[in-house]
PDB file of C-alpha atoms and ligand atoms in Angstrom:
ATOM      1  CA  UNK A   1      11.803  36.173  21.630  1.00  0.00           C
ATOM      2  CA  UNK A   2      11.189  35.483  25.278  1.00  0.00           C
ATOM      3  CA  UNK A   3       8.483  32.934  25.802  1.00  0.00           C
ATOM      4  CA  UNK A   4       5.616  34.051  27.998  1.00  0.00           C
ATOM      5  CA  UNK A   5       5.059  31.784  30.970  1.00  0.00           C
ATOM      6  CA  UNK A   6       1.828  29.813  31.297  1.00  0.00           C
ATOM      7  CA  UNK A   7       0.591  28.628  34.658  1.00  0.00           C
ATOM      8  CA  UNK A   8      -2.286  26.219  34.115  1.00  0.00           C
ATOM      9  CA  UNK A   9      -4.350  24.499  36.787  1.00  0.00           C
ATOM     10  CA  UNK A  10      -5.728  21.015  36.214  1.00  0.00           C
ATOM     11  CA  UNK A  11      -8.658  20.498  38.525  1.00  0.00           C
ATOM     12  CA  UNK A  12      -9.157  16.878  37.401  1.00  0.00           C
ATOM     13  CA  UNK A  13     -12.450  15.384  38.696  1.00  0.00           C
ATOM     14  CA  UNK A  14     -12.941  17.885  41.494  1.00  0.00           C
ATOM     15  CA  UNK A  15     -15.397  20.709  42.175  1.00  0.00           C
ATOM     16  CA  UNK A  16     -19.152  20.819  41.791  1.00  0.00           C
ATOM     17  CA  UNK A  17     -20.566  23.817  39.988  1.00  0.00           C
ATOM     18  CA  UNK A  18     -21.024  25.840  43.193  1.00  0.00           C
ATOM     19  CA  UNK A  19     -17.585  24.951  44.539  1.00  0.00           C
ATOM     20  CA  UNK A  20     -15.986  25.773  41.178  1.00  0.00           C
ATOM     21  CA  UNK A  21     -17.468  29.252  41.017  1.00  0.00           C
ATOM     22  CA  UNK A  22     -16.577  29.901  44.661  1.00  0.00           C
ATOM     23  CA  UNK A  23     -12.957  28.836  44.085  1.00  0.00           C
ATOM     24  CA  UNK A  24     -12.679  31.005  40.982  1.00  0.00           C
ATOM     25  CA  UNK A  25     -13.943  34.015  42.938  1.00  0.00           C
ATOM     26  CA  UNK A  26     -11.366  33.304  45.620  1.00  0.00           C
ATOM     27  CA  UNK A  27      -8.574  32.941  43.056  1.00  0.00           C
ATOM     28  CA  UNK A  28      -9.338  35.990  40.887  1.00  0.00           C
ATOM     29  CA  UNK A  29      -7.563  38.543  43.109  1.00  0.00           C
ATOM     30  CA  UNK A  30      -4.744  36.095  43.910  1.00  0.00           C
ATOM     31  CA  UNK A  31      -3.704  35.261  40.352  1.00  0.00           C
ATOM     32  CA  UNK A  32      -3.570  38.744  38.903  1.00  0.00           C
ATOM     33  CA  UNK A  33      -0.374  39.213  36.931  1.00  0.00           C
ATOM     34  CA  UNK A  34       0.791  40.937  33.790  1.00  0.00           C
ATOM     35  CA  UNK A  35       3.736  38.592  33.410  1.00  0.00           C
ATOM     36  CA  UNK A  36       2.230  35.178  32.746  1.00  0.00           C
ATOM     37  CA  UNK A  37      -0.811  33.609  31.167  1.00  0.00           C
ATOM     38  CA  UNK A  38      -3.121  31.912  33.646  1.00  0.00           C
ATOM     39  CA  UNK A  39      -5.549  29.099  32.805  1.00  0.00           C
ATOM     40  CA  UNK A  40      -7.757  26.716  34.741  1.00  0.00           C
ATOM     41  CA  UNK A  41      -8.688  23.419  33.111  1.00  0.00           C
ATOM     42  CA  UNK A  42     -11.934  22.465  34.780  1.00  0.00           C
ATOM     43  CA  UNK A  43     -14.364  19.520  34.548  1.00  0.00           C
ATOM     44  CA  UNK A  44     -16.474  19.766  31.393  1.00  0.00           C
ATOM     45  CA  UNK A  45     -19.704  20.371  33.228  1.00  0.00           C
ATOM     46  CA  UNK A  46     -18.162  23.309  35.110  1.00  0.00           C
ATOM     47  CA  UNK A  47     -16.897  25.048  31.975  1.00  0.00           C
ATOM     48  CA  UNK A  48     -19.887  27.302  31.348  1.00  0.00           C
ATOM     49  CA  UNK A  49     -20.222  28.722  34.881  1.00  0.00           C
ATOM     50  CA  UNK A  50     -16.435  29.071  35.073  1.00  0.00           C
ATOM     51  CA  UNK A  51     -16.229  30.971  31.771  1.00  0.00           C
ATOM     52  CA  UNK A  52     -18.903  33.317  33.153  1.00  0.00           C
ATOM     53  CA  UNK A  53     -17.048  33.708  36.442  1.00  0.00           C
ATOM     54  CA  UNK A  54     -13.754  34.733  34.780  1.00  0.00           C
ATOM     55  CA  UNK A  55     -15.235  37.443  32.554  1.00  0.00           C
ATOM     56  CA  UNK A  56     -13.013  40.570  32.633  1.00  0.00           C
ATOM     57  CA  UNK A  57     -10.219  38.799  34.482  1.00  0.00           C
ATOM     58  CA  UNK A  58      -6.862  37.421  33.303  1.00  0.00           C
ATOM     59  CA  UNK A  59      -7.965  33.799  33.827  1.00  0.00           C
ATOM     60  CA  UNK A  60      -8.690  31.633  30.782  1.00  0.00           C
ATOM     61  CA  UNK A  61     -10.712  28.437  31.022  1.00  0.00           C
ATOM     62  CA  UNK A  62      -9.529  25.160  29.538  1.00  0.00           C
ATOM     63  CA  UNK A  63     -10.947  21.661  29.167  1.00  0.00           C
ATOM     64  CA  UNK A  64      -9.299  18.420  30.291  1.00  0.00           C
ATOM     65  CA  UNK A  65     -10.089  16.316  27.238  1.00  0.00           C
ATOM     66  CA  UNK A  66     -11.991  16.359  23.946  1.00  0.00           C
ATOM     67  CA  UNK A  67     -12.892  13.896  21.208  1.00  0.00           C
ATOM     68  CA  UNK A  68     -11.348  13.911  17.738  1.00  0.00           C
ATOM     69  CA  UNK A  69     -14.562  13.672  15.732  1.00  0.00           C
ATOM     70  CA  UNK A  70     -16.818  16.614  14.873  1.00  0.00           C
ATOM     71  CA  UNK A  71     -20.072  15.080  16.094  1.00  0.00           C
ATOM     72  CA  UNK A  72     -22.192  11.965  16.069  1.00  0.00           C
ATOM     73  CA  UNK A  73     -22.705   8.701  17.884  1.00  0.00           C
ATOM     74  CA  UNK A  74     -19.932   8.952  20.489  1.00  0.00           C
ATOM     75  CA  UNK A  75     -21.836   8.703  23.751  1.00  0.00           C
ATOM     76  CA  UNK A  76     -20.245  10.612  26.571  1.00  0.00           C
ATOM     77  CA  UNK A  77     -17.731  12.497  24.456  1.00  0.00           C
ATOM     78  CA  UNK A  78     -17.312  16.234  23.875  1.00  0.00           C
ATOM     79  CA  UNK A  79     -16.735  17.767  20.442  1.00  0.00           C
ATOM     80  CA  UNK A  80     -14.227  20.531  19.774  1.00  0.00           C
ATOM     81  CA  UNK A  81     -16.836  23.086  18.703  1.00  0.00           C
ATOM     82  CA  UNK A  82     -18.748  22.446  21.926  1.00  0.00           C
ATOM     83  CA  UNK A  83     -15.643  23.711  23.700  1.00  0.00           C
ATOM     84  CA  UNK A  84     -14.968  26.705  21.461  1.00  0.00           C
ATOM     85  CA  UNK A  85     -18.608  27.776  21.534  1.00  0.00           C
ATOM     86  CA  UNK A  86     -18.397  28.160  25.309  1.00  0.00           C
ATOM     87  CA  UNK A  87     -15.246  30.282  25.205  1.00  0.00           C
ATOM     88  CA  UNK A  88     -12.682  27.605  26.022  1.00  0.00           C
ATOM     89  CA  UNK A  89      -9.160  28.319  24.694  1.00  0.00           C
ATOM     90  CA  UNK A  90      -7.034  25.468  26.020  1.00  0.00           C
ATOM     91  CA  UNK A  91      -7.521  21.725  26.110  1.00  0.00           C
ATOM     92  CA  UNK A  92      -5.327  19.240  27.961  1.00  0.00           C
ATOM     93  CA  UNK A  93      -4.651  16.222  25.741  1.00  0.00           C
ATOM     94  CA  UNK A  94      -3.008  12.922  26.613  1.00  0.00           C
ATOM     95  CA  UNK A  95      -2.783  13.394  30.358  1.00  0.00           C
ATOM     96  CA  UNK A  96      -1.246  10.287  31.925  1.00  0.00           C
ATOM     97  CA  UNK A  97      -4.496   9.627  33.797  1.00  0.00           C
ATOM     98  CA  UNK A  98      -6.341   9.550  30.460  1.00  0.00           C
ATOM     99  CA  UNK A  99      -3.671   7.248  29.059  1.00  0.00           C
ATOM    100  CA  UNK A 100      -3.594   5.008  32.139  1.00  0.00           C
ATOM    101  CA  UNK A 101      -7.276   4.745  33.057  1.00  0.00           C
ATOM    102  CA  UNK A 102      -9.029   5.447  29.760  1.00  0.00           C
ATOM    103  CA  UNK A 103      -6.826   3.795  27.142  1.00  0.00           C
ATOM    104  CA  UNK A 104      -5.657   7.020  25.491  1.00  0.00           C
ATOM    105  CA  UNK A 105      -2.769   6.267  23.114  1.00  0.00           C
ATOM    106  CA  UNK A 106      -0.170   8.376  21.335  1.00  0.00           C
ATOM    107  CA  UNK A 107      -2.225   7.876  18.176  1.00  0.00           C
ATOM    108  CA  UNK A 108      -5.492   9.165  19.663  1.00  0.00           C
ATOM    109  CA  UNK A 109      -3.598  12.052  21.207  1.00  0.00           C
ATOM    110  CA  UNK A 110      -2.299  12.944  17.740  1.00  0.00           C
ATOM    111  CA  UNK A 111      -5.817  12.867  16.268  1.00  0.00           C
ATOM    112  CA  UNK A 112      -7.035  15.125  19.053  1.00  0.00           C
ATOM    113  CA  UNK A 113      -4.110  17.533  18.634  1.00  0.00           C
ATOM    114  CA  UNK A 114      -4.855  17.897  14.915  1.00  0.00           C
ATOM    115  CA  UNK A 115      -8.549  18.433  15.645  1.00  0.00           C
ATOM    116  CA  UNK A 116      -7.829  20.992  18.360  1.00  0.00           C
ATOM    117  CA  UNK A 117      -5.746  23.073  15.942  1.00  0.00           C
ATOM    118  CA  UNK A 118      -8.443  22.805  13.286  1.00  0.00           C
ATOM    119  CA  UNK A 119     -10.753  24.530  15.760  1.00  0.00           C
ATOM    120  CA  UNK A 120      -8.305  27.116  17.025  1.00  0.00           C
ATOM    121  CA  UNK A 121      -7.914  25.485  20.434  1.00  0.00           C
ATOM    122  CA  UNK A 122      -4.503  25.456  22.101  1.00  0.00           C
ATOM    123  CA  UNK A 123      -3.629  21.885  23.080  1.00  0.00           C
ATOM    124  CA  UNK A 124      -1.634  21.252  26.239  1.00  0.00           C
ATOM    125  CA  UNK A 125      -0.007  18.008  25.139  1.00  0.00           C
ATOM    126  CA  UNK A 126       1.080  15.842  28.054  1.00  0.00           C
ATOM    127  CA  UNK A 127       3.951  13.393  28.054  1.00  0.00           C
ATOM    128  CA  UNK A 128       5.865  11.642  30.786  1.00  0.00           C
ATOM    129  CA  UNK A 129       7.500   8.443  31.942  1.00  0.00           C
ATOM    130  CA  UNK A 130       6.690   6.000  34.743  1.00  0.00           C
ATOM    131  CA  UNK A 131       9.174   5.345  37.542  1.00  0.00           C
ATOM    132  CA  UNK A 132       9.990   1.973  36.008  1.00  0.00           C
ATOM    133  CA  UNK A 133      10.745   3.558  32.647  1.00  0.00           C
ATOM    134  CA  UNK A 134      12.986   6.156  34.326  1.00  0.00           C
ATOM    135  CA  UNK A 135      14.843   3.393  36.151  1.00  0.00           C
ATOM    136  CA  UNK A 136      15.299   1.533  32.871  1.00  0.00           C
ATOM    137  CA  UNK A 137      16.978   4.631  31.442  1.00  0.00           C
ATOM    138  CA  UNK A 138      14.469   5.064  28.617  1.00  0.00           C
ATOM    139  CA  UNK A 139      12.915   8.372  29.691  1.00  0.00           C
ATOM    140  CA  UNK A 140      14.136  10.475  26.788  1.00  0.00           C
ATOM    141  CA  UNK A 141      13.541   7.762  24.198  1.00  0.00           C
ATOM    142  CA  UNK A 142       9.967   7.388  25.391  1.00  0.00           C
ATOM    143  CA  UNK A 143       9.277  11.126  25.575  1.00  0.00           C
ATOM    144  CA  UNK A 144      10.732  11.689  22.111  1.00  0.00           C
ATOM    145  CA  UNK A 145       8.406   9.003  20.773  1.00  0.00           C
ATOM    146  CA  UNK A 146       5.379  10.533  22.524  1.00  0.00           C
ATOM    147  CA  UNK A 147       6.260  13.959  21.115  1.00  0.00           C
ATOM    148  CA  UNK A 148       6.931  12.749  17.582  1.00  0.00           C
ATOM    149  CA  UNK A 149       3.648  10.844  17.412  1.00  0.00           C
ATOM    150  CA  UNK A 150       1.621  13.638  19.058  1.00  0.00           C
ATOM    151  CA  UNK A 151       2.953  16.183  16.533  1.00  0.00           C
ATOM    152  CA  UNK A 152       2.500  13.905  13.494  1.00  0.00           C
ATOM    153  CA  UNK A 153       1.140  15.948  10.512  1.00  0.00           C
ATOM    154  CA  UNK A 154       1.037  19.139  12.614  1.00  0.00           C
ATOM    155  CA  UNK A 155       2.468  21.967  10.504  1.00  0.00           C
ATOM    156  CA  UNK A 156       4.980  24.484  11.814  1.00  0.00           C
ATOM    157  CA  UNK A 157       2.455  27.331  12.098  1.00  0.00           C
ATOM    158  CA  UNK A 158       0.317  25.281  14.460  1.00  0.00           C
ATOM    159  CA  UNK A 159       3.252  23.659  16.224  1.00  0.00           C
ATOM    160  CA  UNK A 160       4.399  27.106  17.366  1.00  0.00           C
ATOM    161  CA  UNK A 161       1.126  27.564  19.227  1.00  0.00           C
ATOM    162  CA  UNK A 162       1.243  24.203  20.985  1.00  0.00           C
ATOM    163  CA  UNK A 163       1.941  23.810  24.675  1.00  0.00           C
ATOM    164  CA  UNK A 164       3.741  20.679  25.867  1.00  0.00           C
ATOM    165  CA  UNK A 165       3.558  19.540  29.480  1.00  0.00           C
ATOM    166  CA  UNK A 166       6.257  17.225  30.773  1.00  0.00           C
ATOM    167  CA  UNK A 167       4.707  15.311  33.645  1.00  0.00           C
ATOM    168  CA  UNK A 168       6.680  12.398  35.087  1.00  0.00           C
ATOM    169  CA  UNK A 169       3.998   9.961  36.231  1.00  0.00           C
ATOM    170  CA  UNK A 170       5.878   9.232  39.459  1.00  0.00           C
ATOM    171  CA  UNK A 171       5.660  12.910  40.403  1.00  0.00           C
ATOM    172  CA  UNK A 172       1.927  13.378  39.816  1.00  0.00           C
ATOM    173  CA  UNK A 173      -0.051  13.727  43.020  1.00  0.00           C
ATOM    174  CA  UNK A 174       2.716  12.091  45.036  1.00  0.00           C
ATOM    175  CA  UNK A 175       4.368  15.120  46.598  1.00  0.00           C
ATOM    176  CA  UNK A 176       7.605  13.920  44.970  1.00  0.00           C
ATOM    177  CA  UNK A 177       8.686  16.546  42.461  1.00  0.00           C
ATOM    178  CA  UNK A 178      11.310  15.949  39.812  1.00  0.00           C
ATOM    179  CA  UNK A 179      14.465  17.806  40.743  1.00  0.00           C
ATOM    180  CA  UNK A 180      14.986  21.025  38.804  1.00  0.00           C
ATOM    181  CA  UNK A 181      17.836  19.286  36.957  1.00  0.00           C
ATOM    182  CA  UNK A 182      15.679  16.295  35.999  1.00  0.00           C
ATOM    183  CA  UNK A 183      12.824  18.542  34.872  1.00  0.00           C
ATOM    184  CA  UNK A 184      15.102  20.855  32.891  1.00  0.00           C
ATOM    185  CA  UNK A 185      16.920  17.923  31.277  1.00  0.00           C
ATOM    186  CA  UNK A 186      13.718  16.415  29.900  1.00  0.00           C
ATOM    187  CA  UNK A 187      12.181  19.767  28.920  1.00  0.00           C
ATOM    188  CA  UNK A 188      15.370  20.543  26.998  1.00  0.00           C
ATOM    189  CA  UNK A 189      15.181  17.089  25.410  1.00  0.00           C
ATOM    190  CA  UNK A 190      11.628  17.898  24.293  1.00  0.00           C
ATOM    191  CA  UNK A 191      12.751  21.193  22.785  1.00  0.00           C
ATOM    192  CA  UNK A 192      15.634  19.467  20.983  1.00  0.00           C
ATOM    193  CA  UNK A 193      13.181  16.927  19.586  1.00  0.00           C
ATOM    194  CA  UNK A 194      10.853  19.726  18.430  1.00  0.00           C
ATOM    195  CA  UNK A 195      13.856  21.464  16.823  1.00  0.00           C
ATOM    196  CA  UNK A 196      14.588  18.277  14.875  1.00  0.00           C
ATOM    197  CA  UNK A 197      10.987  18.258  13.658  1.00  0.00           C
ATOM    198  CA  UNK A 198      10.477  21.971  12.950  1.00  0.00           C
ATOM    199  CA  UNK A 199      13.816  23.772  13.217  1.00  0.00           C
ATOM    200  CA  UNK A 200      15.069  25.692  16.204  1.00  0.00           C
ATOM    201  CA  UNK A 201      13.166  28.900  15.481  1.00  0.00           C
ATOM    202  CA  UNK A 202       9.818  27.141  15.838  1.00  0.00           C
ATOM    203  CA  UNK A 203      11.036  25.044  18.782  1.00  0.00           C
ATOM    204  CA  UNK A 204      12.081  28.205  20.624  1.00  0.00           C
ATOM    205  CA  UNK A 205       8.518  29.480  20.470  1.00  0.00           C
ATOM    206  CA  UNK A 206       6.797  26.394  21.878  1.00  0.00           C
ATOM    207  CA  UNK A 207       5.975  26.577  25.540  1.00  0.00           C
ATOM    208  CA  UNK A 208       7.020  23.574  27.593  1.00  0.00           C
ATOM    209  CA  UNK A 209       5.536  23.239  31.069  1.00  0.00           C
ATOM    210  CA  UNK A 210       6.557  21.039  33.952  1.00  0.00           C
ATOM    211  CA  UNK A 211       3.854  19.219  35.925  1.00  0.00           C
ATOM    212  CA  UNK A 212       3.975  16.871  38.911  1.00  0.00           C
ATOM    213  CA  UNK A 213       3.614  18.081  42.507  1.00  0.00           C
ATOM    214  CA  UNK A 214       4.282  21.711  41.615  1.00  0.00           C
ATOM    215  CA  UNK A 215       3.799  23.749  44.795  1.00  0.00           C
ATOM    216  CA  UNK A 216       4.288  27.265  46.098  1.00  0.00           C
ATOM    217  CA  UNK A 217       7.661  26.184  47.463  1.00  0.00           C
ATOM    218  CA  UNK A 218       9.187  24.636  44.324  1.00  0.00           C
ATOM    219  CA  UNK A 219       7.616  26.729  41.526  1.00  0.00           C
ATOM    220  CA  UNK A 220      10.242  29.483  41.494  1.00  0.00           C
ATOM    221  CA  UNK A 221      13.162  27.079  41.047  1.00  0.00           C
ATOM    222  CA  UNK A 222      11.408  25.007  38.410  1.00  0.00           C
ATOM    223  CA  UNK A 223      10.150  27.964  36.379  1.00  0.00           C
ATOM    224  CA  UNK A 224      13.598  29.601  36.433  1.00  0.00           C
ATOM    225  CA  UNK A 225      15.010  26.774  34.276  1.00  0.00           C
ATOM    226  CA  UNK A 226      15.772  27.870  30.743  1.00  0.00           C
ATOM    227  CA  UNK A 227      13.468  25.340  29.035  1.00  0.00           C
ATOM    228  CA  UNK A 228      10.613  25.386  31.556  1.00  0.00           C
ATOM    229  CA  UNK A 229       7.953  27.903  30.605  1.00  0.00           C
ATOM    230  CA  UNK A 230       5.544  27.430  33.479  1.00  0.00           C
ATOM    231  CA  UNK A 231       3.593  24.641  35.075  1.00  0.00           C
ATOM    232  CA  UNK A 232       0.610  22.327  34.884  1.00  0.00           C
ATOM    233  CA  UNK A 233      -0.608  22.261  38.453  1.00  0.00           C
ATOM    234  CA  UNK A 234      -2.981  19.640  39.849  1.00  0.00           C
ATOM    235  CA  UNK A 235      -3.583  19.489  43.595  1.00  0.00           C
ATOM    236  CA  UNK A 236      -2.220  22.950  44.346  1.00  0.00           C
ATOM    237  CA  UNK A 237      -4.604  24.560  41.828  1.00  0.00           C
ATOM    238  CA  UNK A 238      -7.535  23.603  44.066  1.00  0.00           C
ATOM    239  CA  UNK A 239      -6.569  26.085  46.759  1.00  0.00           C
ATOM    240  CA  UNK A 240      -5.352  29.602  47.325  1.00  0.00           C
ATOM    241  CA  UNK A 241      -1.768  28.350  46.946  1.00  0.00           C
ATOM    242  CA  UNK A 242      -2.324  28.539  43.191  1.00  0.00           C
ATOM    243  CA  UNK A 243      -2.010  32.316  43.566  1.00  0.00           C
ATOM    244  CA  UNK A 244       1.465  31.883  45.041  1.00  0.00           C
ATOM    245  CA  UNK A 245       2.462  29.611  42.171  1.00  0.00           C
ATOM    246  CA  UNK A 246       1.244  32.132  39.600  1.00  0.00           C
ATOM    247  CA  UNK A 247       3.196  34.885  41.386  1.00  0.00           C
ATOM    248  CA  UNK A 248       6.166  32.599  41.929  1.00  0.00           C
ATOM    249  CA  UNK A 249       8.914  35.202  41.688  1.00  0.00           C
TER     250      UNK A 249
HETATM  251  P1  LIG B 301      -0.246  17.338  40.712  1.00  0.00           P
HETATM  252  O1  LIG B 301      -0.902  16.994  39.287  1.00  0.00           O
HETATM  253  O2  LIG B 301       0.199  18.784  40.665  1.00  0.00           O
HETATM  254  O3  LIG B 301      -1.355  17.116  41.704  1.00  0.00           O
HETATM  255  O4  LIG B 301       0.902  16.423  40.900  1.00  0.00           O
HETATM  256  C1  LIG B 301      -0.352  17.497  38.101  1.00  0.00           C
HETATM  257  C2  LIG B 301      -1.118  16.986  36.921  1.00  0.00           C
HETATM  258  O5  LIG B 301      -1.502  15.804  36.893  1.00  0.00           O
HETATM  259  O6  LIG B 301      -1.375  17.743  35.955  1.00  0.00           O
END
């Protein structure tokens, strides 16, 4: 079974409500495609106007984080059913910025992944190494650990629906992209790890994205790699270039 590509934008902490709706209107005609799934992961407060703005288009709206409890005294957090009730389908979990600035750990990522599946949300599970870790030669060891912990207690039926995003930290927002060989090598390593956990049939169904300075000029080469099923796009998803990345061929 050929995996369908997913091109997901990660707007991070950008775009007021008005700017968000204006950008979506600009992007709608540019990201039309039958070939890939298209999602925009927007700031929580922009979700509702963005879901409205993408009605009857091929764009799906995602969130950038979520908490692992159902409800209660967790000031500032967002519950999974708050996302699903607005029409959100995807949620980014364990982005390196969440890990680095907000103390997200592999263990909290795992709790969130389990909770996302419980609510029918598709998690986009992020993993990736720092430059120092790459130079130490521990990239694959580290990624395999992140993947194994993130998928802890996730059954095969849910695992199939997961999306993994390999995002080398040194490539995020730096303009330095991993080479196609580096990106493919790690994405293949992730699939091998998933095959060890679930068998190759399940692993073949899981979509693995590359993220880190994806642009209109490098998307085609990256997405042509056999284990890269699309991209998680930060900076370039905030402009019309995102349309070129979606229609990368
Ligand atoms: P970037 O961000 O495309 O701006 O490098 C990617 C990401 O952090 O998801």
